[in-house]
């Protein structure tokens, strides 16, 4: 079967998600999931019928939440499908390229590689900002530029003025895709207001993080109507199962939004607790983070990661040397993690 696969696929290495890496423990802070297990009810009727491609109540609910028109909103199986749709819709295999700025989310590269689209990289600067001069020099054949803010795994926000400069730079040349998977933890930093001015802007969103629905697989792409119409041409005919749409609409109801806002405040407080607690340990550097995770640098990151793993505290190793990404859990999980690392260095 391996020989029958496309040559491009034969050379692929699967994305190592937190679930694929595995682990065994009682503190899971490796996948940027919410610790809140909220209850929802659905009657599971109508399962003999196909779902709508774009369920109107869901589209209207998220558009209202995001502050855009329903015509500017497309829902998909997580933001990951949104990435793939954009690559499939706008990039010719063997001709076009995407550009992204590591260290950042790994699925931009994998989605392009799977389809046979070239990947160009322009590393972030030392303070994890866009290297605009280098990006401008690398735009030949680039159709999509992916920017994650808050960035995963570093946690920082990309400067708004640099995003605007990038949008100006790529006008009539490429689409800037802002990955705002974690923007609900700092909504004031969203670029959604720029949609009115820039037709080459697309924004990825998800219910996996702040809405505590990682297992639901429900994401969104926000863009101008013309761009959304192009995505409609390549999306599967029934991408959103009926129970998924029902639960997502409940999460976006007035009561659901109020609950999400309260839980975000709680997680932001726990993030501050983690940051202060870990910063007090000699030799440990905690970077400012704006999502539901923190990037932490240790004198020997791999050793700390393994020791925590062996003790049932599952964190996420980072491609950045000696750095470990720690999701923000509930207060008990955060206290256990800080206590373990403090004792490790005692």
Coordinates of N, CA and C in Angstrom, one line a residue, residues 20-239:
X20 N -1.6 11.7 19.7 CA -0.8 10.7 19.0 C 0.5 10.4 19.9
X21 N 1.0 11.5 20.5 CA 2.1 11.3 21.4 C 1.8 10.4 22.6
X22 N 0.5 10.6 23.1 CA 0.0 9.8 24.2 C 0.5 10.3 25.6
X23 N 0.7 9.4 26.5 CA 1.1 9.7 27.9 C 0.1 9.0 28.8
X24 N 0.4 9.0 30.1 CA -0.4 8.4 31.1 C -0.3 9.2 32.4
X25 N -1.3 9.8 32.8 CA -1.2 10.6 34.0 C -2.6 11.2 34.4
X26 N -2.5 12.1 35.4 CA -3.8 12.7 35.9 C -3.8 14.2 35.7
X27 N -2.7 14.8 35.2 CA -2.6 16.2 34.9 C -2.3 16.3 33.4
X28 N -3.2 16.7 32.6 CA -3.0 16.8 31.1 C -3.0 18.3 30.7
X29 N -1.8 18.8 30.5 CA -1.6 20.2 30.1 C -0.7 20.2 28.9
X30 N -1.1 19.4 27.9 CA -0.3 19.3 26.7 C -1.0 19.6 25.4
X31 N -2.3 19.9 25.4 CA -3.0 20.0 24.1 C -3.7 21.4 24.1
X32 N -3.5 22.3 25.0 CA -4.2 23.6 25.0 C -5.7 23.4 25.0
X33 N -6.2 22.3 25.7 CA -7.6 22.1 25.9 C -8.1 22.9 27.1
X34 N -9.4 23.1 27.2 CA -10.0 23.6 28.4 C -10.2 22.6 29.4
X35 N -10.0 22.9 30.7 CA -10.3 21.9 31.7 C -11.8 21.8 32.1
X36 N -12.6 22.7 31.5 CA -14.1 22.7 31.8 C -14.8 21.7 30.9
X37 N -15.5 20.8 31.5 CA -16.3 19.8 30.8 C -17.8 20.2 30.9
X38 N -18.2 21.0 30.0 CA -19.6 21.6 30.1 C -20.6 20.6 29.5
X39 N -21.8 20.6 30.0 CA -22.8 19.7 29.6 C -23.7 20.3 28.5
X40 N -24.1 19.5 27.6 CA -25.0 19.9 26.5 C -26.0 18.8 26.3
X41 N -27.2 19.2 25.8 CA -28.2 18.3 25.5 C -28.6 18.4 24.0
X42 N -28.7 17.2 23.4 CA -29.3 17.2 22.0 C -30.1 16.0 21.9
X43 N -31.2 16.0 21.1 CA -32.1 14.9 21.1 C -31.8 13.8 20.1
X44 N -30.7 14.0 19.3 CA -30.2 13.0 18.3 C -31.3 12.6 17.4
X45 N -32.2 13.4 17.1 CA -33.2 13.1 16.0 C -32.7 13.7 14.7
X46 N -33.3 13.3 13.6 CA -33.0 13.8 12.3 C -31.6 13.2 11.8
X47 N -31.1 12.2 12.5 CA -29.8 11.6 12.1 C -30.0 10.8 10.8
X48 N -31.2 10.5 10.4 CA -31.4 9.8 9.1 C -31.3 10.7 7.9
X49 N -31.2 12.0 8.2 CA -31.0 13.0 7.2 C -29.7 13.7 7.2
X50 N -29.2 14.0 6.0 CA -27.9 14.8 5.9 C -28.1 16.2 6.5
X51 N -27.0 16.7 7.1 CA -27.0 18.0 7.6 C -26.9 19.0 6.5
X52 N -27.2 20.3 6.8 CA -27.0 21.4 5.9 C -25.5 21.5 5.7
X53 N -25.0 22.0 4.6 CA -23.6 22.3 4.4 C -23.1 23.4 5.4
X54 N -23.9 24.4 5.5 CA -23.6 25.5 6.3 C -24.9 25.8 7.1
X55 N -25.1 25.2 8.3 CA -26.3 25.4 9.0 C -26.6 26.8 9.4
X56 N -27.7 27.3 9.0 CA -28.0 28.7 9.1 C -28.0 29.2 10.6
X57 N -28.6 28.5 11.5 CA -28.5 29.0 12.9 C -27.1 29.1 13.4
X58 N -26.2 28.1 13.0 CA -24.8 28.2 13.5 C -24.1 29.3 12.8
X59 N -24.2 29.5 11.5 CA -23.6 30.6 10.8 C -24.0 31.9 11.4
X60 N -25.3 32.1 11.6 CA -25.8 33.4 12.2 C -25.3 33.6 13.6
X61 N -25.2 32.6 14.4 CA -24.8 32.7 15.8 C -23.3 33.1 15.8
X62 N -22.5 32.4 15.0 CA -21.1 32.8 15.1 C -20.8 34.1 14.5
X63 N -21.4 34.4 13.4 CA -21.3 35.7 12.8 C -21.6 36.9 13.7
X64 N -22.7 36.7 14.5 CA -23.1 37.7 15.5 C -22.0 37.8 16.6
X65 N -21.5 36.7 17.0 CA -20.4 36.7 18.0 C -19.1 37.4 17.5
X66 N -18.8 37.1 16.3 CA -17.5 37.6 15.7 C -17.6 39.0 15.2
X67 N -18.9 39.5 15.0 CA -19.1 40.9 14.6 C -18.9 41.0 13.1
X68 N -19.3 39.9 12.3 CA -19.3 40.0 10.9 C -20.7 39.6 10.3
X69 N -20.8 39.6 9.0 CA -22.1 39.2 8.4 C -22.0 37.7 8.2
X70 N -23.2 37.1 8.2 CA -23.2 35.6 7.9 C -22.6 35.3 6.6
X71 N -22.7 36.1 5.6 CA -22.1 35.9 4.3 C -20.5 35.9 4.4
X72 N -20.0 36.4 5.5 CA -18.5 36.4 5.6 C -18.1 35.2 6.5
X73 N -18.9 34.2 6.7 CA -18.6 33.2 7.7 C -18.8 31.8 7.1
X74 N -17.8 30.9 7.3 CA -17.9 29.6 6.8 C -17.5 28.7 8.0
X75 N -18.3 27.6 8.3 CA -18.0 26.7 9.3 C -17.4 25.4 8.7
X76 N -16.5 24.8 9.5 CA -15.8 23.6 9.0 C -15.4 22.7 10.2
X77 N -14.9 21.5 9.9 CA -14.5 20.6 10.9 C -13.2 21.0 11.6
X78 N -13.4 22.0 12.5 CA -12.2 22.6 13.2 C -11.6 23.6 12.3
X79 N -10.7 24.4 12.8 CA -9.9 25.4 12.0 C -8.9 24.6 11.1
X80 N -8.6 23.4 11.5 CA -7.6 22.6 10.6 C -8.2 22.4 9.2
X81 N -9.5 22.1 9.1 CA -10.1 22.0 7.8 C -10.1 23.3 7.1
X82 N -10.3 24.4 7.8 CA -10.2 25.7 7.2 C -8.8 25.9 6.5
X83 N -7.8 25.5 7.2 CA -6.4 25.6 6.6 C -6.4 24.8 5.3
X84 N -6.8 23.6 5.3 CA -6.8 22.8 4.2 C -7.6 23.3 3.0
X85 N -8.8 23.8 3.3 CA -9.7 24.4 2.3 C -9.0 25.6 1.6
X86 N -8.3 26.4 2.4 CA -7.7 27.6 1.8 C -6.5 27.2 0.8
X87 N -5.8 26.2 1.3 CA -4.7 25.7 0.4 C -5.2 25.0 -0.9
X88 N -6.3 24.2 -0.7 CA -6.9 23.5 -1.9 C -7.5 24.5 -2.8
X89 N -8.1 25.6 -2.3 CA -8.8 26.5 -3.1 C -7.9 27.5 -3.9
X90 N -6.8 27.8 -3.3 CA -6.0 28.9 -3.9 C -4.6 28.6 -4.4
X91 N -4.2 27.4 -4.1 CA -2.8 27.0 -4.5 C -2.8 25.9 -5.5
X92 N -2.2 26.1 -6.6 CA -2.0 25.1 -7.7 C -0.8 24.2 -7.3
X93 N -1.0 22.9 -7.1 CA 0.1 22.0 -6.8 C 1.2 22.1 -7.8
X94 N 2.4 22.1 -7.3 CA 3.6 22.2 -8.2 C 3.9 23.6 -8.8
X95 N 3.0 24.6 -8.5 CA 3.2 25.9 -9.0 C 3.3 27.0 -7.9
X96 N 2.3 26.9 -7.0 CA 2.2 27.9 -6.0 C 2.8 27.5 -4.6
X97 N 2.9 28.4 -3.7 CA 3.5 28.2 -2.4 C 2.7 28.9 -1.3
X98 N 2.9 28.3 -0.1 CA 2.4 29.0 1.1 C 3.7 29.5 1.8
X99 N 3.5 30.5 2.7 CA 4.6 31.0 3.5 C 4.1 31.1 4.9
X100 N 4.9 30.6 5.9 CA 4.6 30.7 7.3 C 5.9 31.0 8.0
X101 N 5.8 31.3 9.3 CA 6.9 31.9 10.1 C 7.2 31.1 11.3
X102 N 8.0 30.1 11.3 CA 8.3 29.3 12.4 C 9.1 30.0 13.5
X103 N 9.0 29.6 14.8 CA 8.2 28.5 15.3 C 6.7 28.9 15.3
X104 N 5.9 28.0 14.7 CA 4.5 28.2 14.7 C 3.7 26.9 14.5
X105 N 2.4 26.9 14.3 CA 1.6 25.7 14.2 C 2.0 24.9 13.0
X106 N 2.1 23.6 13.2 CA 2.7 22.7 12.2 C 1.7 22.3 11.1
X107 N 0.4 22.5 11.2 CA -0.5 22.0 10.2 C -0.5 22.9 8.9
X108 N 0.0 24.1 9.0 CA 0.1 24.8 7.7 C 1.0 24.1 6.7
X109 N 2.1 23.6 7.2 CA 3.1 22.9 6.4 C 2.5 21.6 5.9
X110 N 1.9 20.8 6.8 CA 1.4 19.5 6.5 C 0.3 19.6 5.5
X111 N -0.6 20.5 5.6 CA -1.7 20.7 4.7 C -1.2 21.0 3.3
X112 N -0.2 21.9 3.2 CA 0.4 22.2 1.9 C 1.1 21.0 1.3
X113 N 1.9 20.4 2.1 CA 2.8 19.2 1.7 C 1.9 18.1 1.2
X114 N 0.8 17.8 1.8 CA -0.1 16.7 1.4 C -0.7 17.0 0.0
X115 N -0.9 18.2 -0.3 CA -1.5 18.6 -1.6 C -0.5 18.8 -2.7
X116 N 0.8 18.9 -2.3 CA 1.9 19.1 -3.2 C 2.2 20.5 -3.5
X117 N 2.0 21.4 -2.5 CA 2.2 22.8 -2.6 C 3.5 23.2 -1.9
X118 N 4.3 24.0 -2.5 CA 5.6 24.4 -1.9 C 5.4 25.1 -0.6
X119 N 6.3 24.9 0.4 CA 6.3 25.6 1.7 C 7.5 26.5 1.7
X120 N 7.3 27.7 2.0 CA 8.3 28.7 2.2 C 8.3 29.1 3.7
X121 N 9.5 29.3 4.3 CA 9.5 29.7 5.7 C 10.3 31.0 5.8
X122 N 9.8 31.9 6.6 CA 10.6 33.0 7.1 C 10.6 33.0 8.6
X123 N 11.6 32.6 9.3 CA 11.6 32.5 10.7 C 11.2 33.8 11.4
X124 N 10.5 33.7 12.5 CA 10.2 34.9 13.3 C 11.5 35.5 13.8
X125 N 11.4 36.8 14.2 CA 12.6 37.5 14.7 C 12.9 37.0 16.1
X126 N 14.0 37.5 16.7 CA 14.4 37.1 18.0 C 13.3 37.3 19.1
X127 N 12.5 38.3 18.9 CA 11.4 38.6 19.8 C 10.1 38.1 19.2
X128 N 10.1 37.1 18.3 CA 9.0 36.4 17.8 C 8.0 37.3 17.1
X129 N 8.5 38.2 16.3 CA 7.7 39.0 15.4 C 8.0 38.8 14.0
X130 N 7.1 39.3 13.1 CA 7.3 39.1 11.7 C 8.6 39.8 11.1
X131 N 9.3 39.1 10.3 CA 10.5 39.7 9.6 C 9.9 40.1 8.3
X132 N 9.4 41.3 8.2 CA 8.6 41.8 7.1 C 9.6 42.0 5.8
X133 N 10.8 42.4 6.1 CA 11.7 42.5 4.9 C 12.0 41.2 4.3
X134 N 12.2 40.2 5.1 CA 12.5 38.9 4.5 C 11.2 38.3 3.9
X135 N 10.1 38.5 4.5 CA 8.8 38.0 3.9 C 8.6 38.7 2.5
X136 N 8.9 40.0 2.4 CA 8.7 40.6 1.1 C 9.6 40.1 0.0
X137 N 10.8 39.6 0.4 CA 11.7 39.1 -0.5 C 11.4 37.6 -0.9
X138 N 10.4 37.0 -0.2 CA 10.1 35.6 -0.4 C 8.7 35.4 -1.0
X139 N 8.0 36.4 -1.5 CA 6.6 36.3 -1.9 C 6.4 35.8 -3.3
X140 N 7.5 35.5 -4.0 CA 7.2 35.0 -5.4 C 6.5 33.6 -5.3
X141 N 5.4 33.6 -6.1 CA 4.6 32.4 -6.2 C 3.8 32.1 -4.9
X142 N 3.9 32.9 -3.9 CA 3.1 32.7 -2.7 C 1.7 33.1 -2.8
X143 N 0.8 32.2 -2.5 CA -0.6 32.6 -2.5 C -1.2 32.8 -1.1
X144 N -0.7 32.1 -0.1 CA -1.2 32.2 1.3 C 0.0 32.5 2.2
X145 N -0.2 33.5 3.1 CA 0.7 33.7 4.2 C 0.0 33.5 5.5
X146 N 0.5 32.5 6.3 CA -0.1 32.1 7.5 C 0.6 32.8 8.7
X147 N -0.3 33.5 9.5 CA 0.2 34.2 10.7 C -0.6 33.8 11.9
X148 N 0.0 33.3 12.9 CA -0.7 32.8 14.1 C -0.6 33.9 15.2
X149 N -1.7 34.4 15.8 CA -1.6 35.4 16.8 C -2.8 35.3 17.7
X150 N -2.7 34.9 19.0 CA -1.5 34.5 19.7 C -0.8 33.3 19.0
X151 N 0.5 33.4 18.9 CA 1.2 32.3 18.2 C 1.4 31.1 19.0
X152 N 1.2 30.0 18.4 CA 1.5 28.7 19.0 C 2.8 28.1 18.5
X153 N 3.8 27.9 19.3 CA 3.8 27.7 20.7 C 4.3 28.8 21.6
X154 N 4.7 30.0 21.0 CA 5.3 31.0 21.7 C 4.4 31.8 22.6
X155 N 3.1 31.9 22.2 CA 2.1 32.6 23.1 C 2.0 34.1 22.9
X156 N 2.9 34.7 22.1 CA 2.9 36.2 21.9 C 2.0 36.6 20.9
X157 N 1.6 37.9 20.9 CA 0.8 38.5 19.9 C 1.7 39.1 18.8
X158 N 1.3 39.0 17.6 CA 2.0 39.7 16.5 C 1.5 41.2 16.5
X159 N 2.5 42.1 16.3 CA 2.2 43.5 16.3 C 1.1 43.8 15.2
X160 N 0.1 44.6 15.6 CA -1.0 44.9 14.7 C -0.4 45.7 13.5
X161 N 0.5 46.7 13.8 CA 1.0 47.5 12.7 C 1.8 46.6 11.6
X162 N 2.4 45.5 12.1 CA 3.1 44.6 11.2 C 2.1 43.8 10.3
X163 N 1.0 43.5 10.9 CA -0.1 42.8 10.2 C -0.6 43.7 9.1
X164 N -0.9 44.9 9.4 CA -1.4 45.9 8.4 C -0.4 46.0 7.3
X165 N 0.9 46.1 7.7 CA 2.0 46.3 6.6 C 2.0 45.0 5.7
X166 N 1.8 43.9 6.3 CA 1.8 42.6 5.6 C 0.6 42.6 4.6
X167 N -0.5 43.0 5.1 CA -1.7 43.1 4.2 C -1.5 44.1 3.1
X168 N -0.9 45.2 3.3 CA -0.6 46.1 2.2 C 0.4 45.5 1.2
X169 N 1.4 44.9 1.8 CA 2.4 44.3 1.0 C 1.9 43.2 0.0
X170 N 0.9 42.5 0.5 CA 0.4 41.3 -0.3 C -0.9 41.6 -1.1
X171 N -1.3 42.9 -1.1 CA -2.5 43.2 -1.9 C -2.4 42.8 -3.3
X172 N -3.4 42.1 -3.8 CA -3.5 41.6 -5.2 C -2.4 40.6 -5.5
X173 N -1.8 40.1 -4.4 CA -0.7 39.1 -4.6 C -1.0 37.8 -3.8
X174 N -1.4 37.9 -2.6 CA -1.6 36.8 -1.7 C -2.6 37.1 -0.6
X175 N -3.1 36.0 -0.1 CA -4.1 36.1 1.1 C -3.3 36.0 2.4
X176 N -3.5 36.9 3.3 CA -3.0 36.7 4.6 C -4.0 36.0 5.5
X177 N -3.6 34.9 6.0 CA -4.5 34.0 6.9 C -4.1 34.2 8.3
X178 N -4.9 34.9 9.1 CA -4.7 35.1 10.5 C -5.3 34.0 11.3
X179 N -4.5 33.2 11.9 CA -5.0 32.1 12.7 C -5.2 32.7 14.1
X180 N -6.5 32.8 14.4 CA -6.9 33.4 15.7 C -7.6 32.3 16.6
X181 N -7.0 31.1 16.6 CA -7.6 30.0 17.4 C -7.6 30.4 18.9
X182 N -6.7 31.3 19.4 CA -6.7 31.6 20.8 C -7.1 33.1 21.1
X183 N -7.7 33.7 20.1 CA -8.1 35.1 20.2 C -9.1 35.4 21.3
X184 N -9.9 34.4 21.7 CA -11.0 34.6 22.7 C -10.4 34.9 24.0
X185 N -9.1 34.6 24.2 CA -8.5 34.9 25.5 C -7.9 36.4 25.5
X186 N -7.9 37.0 24.4 CA -7.5 38.4 24.3 C -8.2 39.0 23.1
X187 N -9.6 39.1 23.1 CA -10.4 39.6 21.9 C -10.0 41.0 21.4
X188 N -9.4 41.8 22.3 CA -9.1 43.1 21.8 C -8.0 43.1 20.8
X189 N -7.3 42.0 20.6 CA -6.2 41.9 19.6 C -6.7 41.3 18.3
X190 N -7.9 41.0 18.1 CA -8.4 40.4 16.9 C -8.2 41.4 15.7
X191 N -8.1 40.8 14.5 CA -8.0 41.6 13.3 C -9.3 41.6 12.5
X192 N -10.4 41.2 13.2 CA -11.7 41.1 12.5 C -12.1 42.4 11.9
X193 N -11.8 43.5 12.5 CA -12.2 44.8 12.0 C -11.5 45.2 10.7
X194 N -10.4 44.5 10.4 CA -9.6 44.8 9.2 C -10.3 44.2 8.0
X195 N -11.2 43.3 8.2 CA -11.9 42.6 7.0 C -12.6 43.7 6.2
X196 N -13.1 44.8 6.8 CA -13.8 45.8 6.0 C -12.9 46.5 5.1
X197 N -11.6 46.5 5.3 CA -10.6 47.3 4.5 C -9.8 46.4 3.6
X198 N -9.6 45.1 4.0 CA -8.7 44.3 3.2 C -9.4 43.0 2.7
X199 N -9.5 42.9 1.4 CA -10.2 41.8 0.8 C -9.3 40.6 0.8
X200 N -8.0 40.7 1.0 CA -7.0 39.6 1.0 C -6.7 39.1 2.4
X201 N -7.7 39.3 3.3 CA -7.6 38.8 4.7 C -8.6 37.7 5.0
X202 N -8.1 36.6 5.5 CA -8.9 35.5 6.0 C -8.6 35.2 7.5
X203 N -9.5 34.9 8.3 CA -9.3 34.7 9.7 C -9.8 33.3 10.1
X204 N -9.0 32.5 10.8 CA -9.4 31.2 11.3 C -9.8 31.3 12.7
X205 N -10.9 30.7 13.1 CA -11.4 30.6 14.5 C -11.8 29.2 14.8
X206 N -12.0 29.0 16.1 CA -12.4 27.6 16.6 C -13.2 27.7 17.9
X207 N -14.0 26.7 18.1 CA -14.6 26.5 19.4 C -13.9 25.6 20.4
X208 N -12.7 25.1 19.9 CA -12.0 24.1 20.7 C -11.3 24.7 22.0
X209 N -11.0 25.9 22.0 CA -10.2 26.4 23.1 C -11.1 27.1 24.2
X210 N -11.4 28.4 24.0 CA -12.2 29.1 25.0 C -13.6 28.5 25.2
X211 N -14.1 27.9 24.2 CA -15.5 27.3 24.3 C -15.5 25.9 24.8
X212 N -14.3 25.4 25.1 CA -14.2 24.0 25.7 C -14.8 22.9 24.9
X213 N -14.7 23.0 23.6 CA -15.3 22.1 22.7 C -14.3 21.4 21.7
X214 N -13.1 21.1 22.2 CA -12.1 20.5 21.4 C -12.6 19.2 20.7
X215 N -13.4 18.4 21.4 CA -13.9 17.2 20.9 C -15.0 17.3 19.9
X216 N -15.6 18.5 19.7 CA -16.7 18.7 18.8 C -16.2 18.9 17.4
X217 N -15.0 19.5 17.2 CA -14.4 19.8 15.9 C -15.3 20.7 15.1
X218 N -15.3 21.9 15.6 CA -16.1 23.0 14.9 C -15.2 24.3 14.9
X219 N -15.0 24.6 13.6 CA -14.2 25.9 13.4 C -14.8 26.8 12.4
X220 N -14.2 27.9 12.2 CA -14.8 28.9 11.3 C -13.7 29.6 10.5
X221 N -14.1 30.0 9.3 CA -13.2 31.0 8.5 C -14.1 32.2 8.3
X222 N -13.5 33.4 8.6 CA -14.1 34.7 8.4 C -13.3 35.4 7.3
X223 N -14.0 35.9 6.3 CA -13.4 36.6 5.2 C -14.4 37.4 4.4
X224 N -14.0 38.1 3.3 CA -15.0 38.8 2.5 C -15.8 37.8 1.7
X225 N -17.0 38.2 1.3 CA -17.9 37.3 0.7 C -17.4 36.6 -0.5
X226 N -16.6 37.2 -1.3 CA -16.0 36.6 -2.5 C -15.1 35.4 -2.2
X227 N -14.3 35.6 -1.2 CA -13.4 34.6 -0.7 C -14.2 33.4 -0.2
X228 N -15.2 33.7 0.6 CA -16.0 32.6 1.2 C -16.7 31.8 0.1
X229 N -17.1 32.5 -1.0 CA -17.7 31.8 -2.1 C -16.8 30.8 -2.8
X230 N -15.5 31.2 -2.8 CA -14.5 30.3 -3.4 C -14.4 29.0 -2.5
X231 N -14.4 29.2 -1.2 CA -14.3 28.1 -0.3 C -15.5 27.1 -0.4
X232 N -16.6 27.7 -0.7 CA -17.8 26.9 -0.8 C -17.7 25.9 -2.0
X233 N -16.8 26.2 -2.9 CA -16.6 25.3 -4.1 C -15.8 24.1 -3.7
X234 N -15.0 24.1 -2.7 CA -14.2 23.0 -2.4 C -14.5 22.3 -1.1
X235 N -15.4 22.8 -0.3 CA -15.8 22.2 1.0 C -16.6 20.9 0.7
X236 N -16.5 20.0 1.6 CA -17.4 18.8 1.5 C -18.8 19.1 1.6
X237 N -19.7 18.3 1.0 CA -21.2 18.6 1.0 C -21.8 18.7 2.4
X238 N -21.4 17.9 3.3 CA -22.0 17.8 4.6 C -20.9 17.9 5.7
X239 N -20.2 19.0 5.9 CA -19.1 19.0 6.8 C -19.4 19.1 8.3

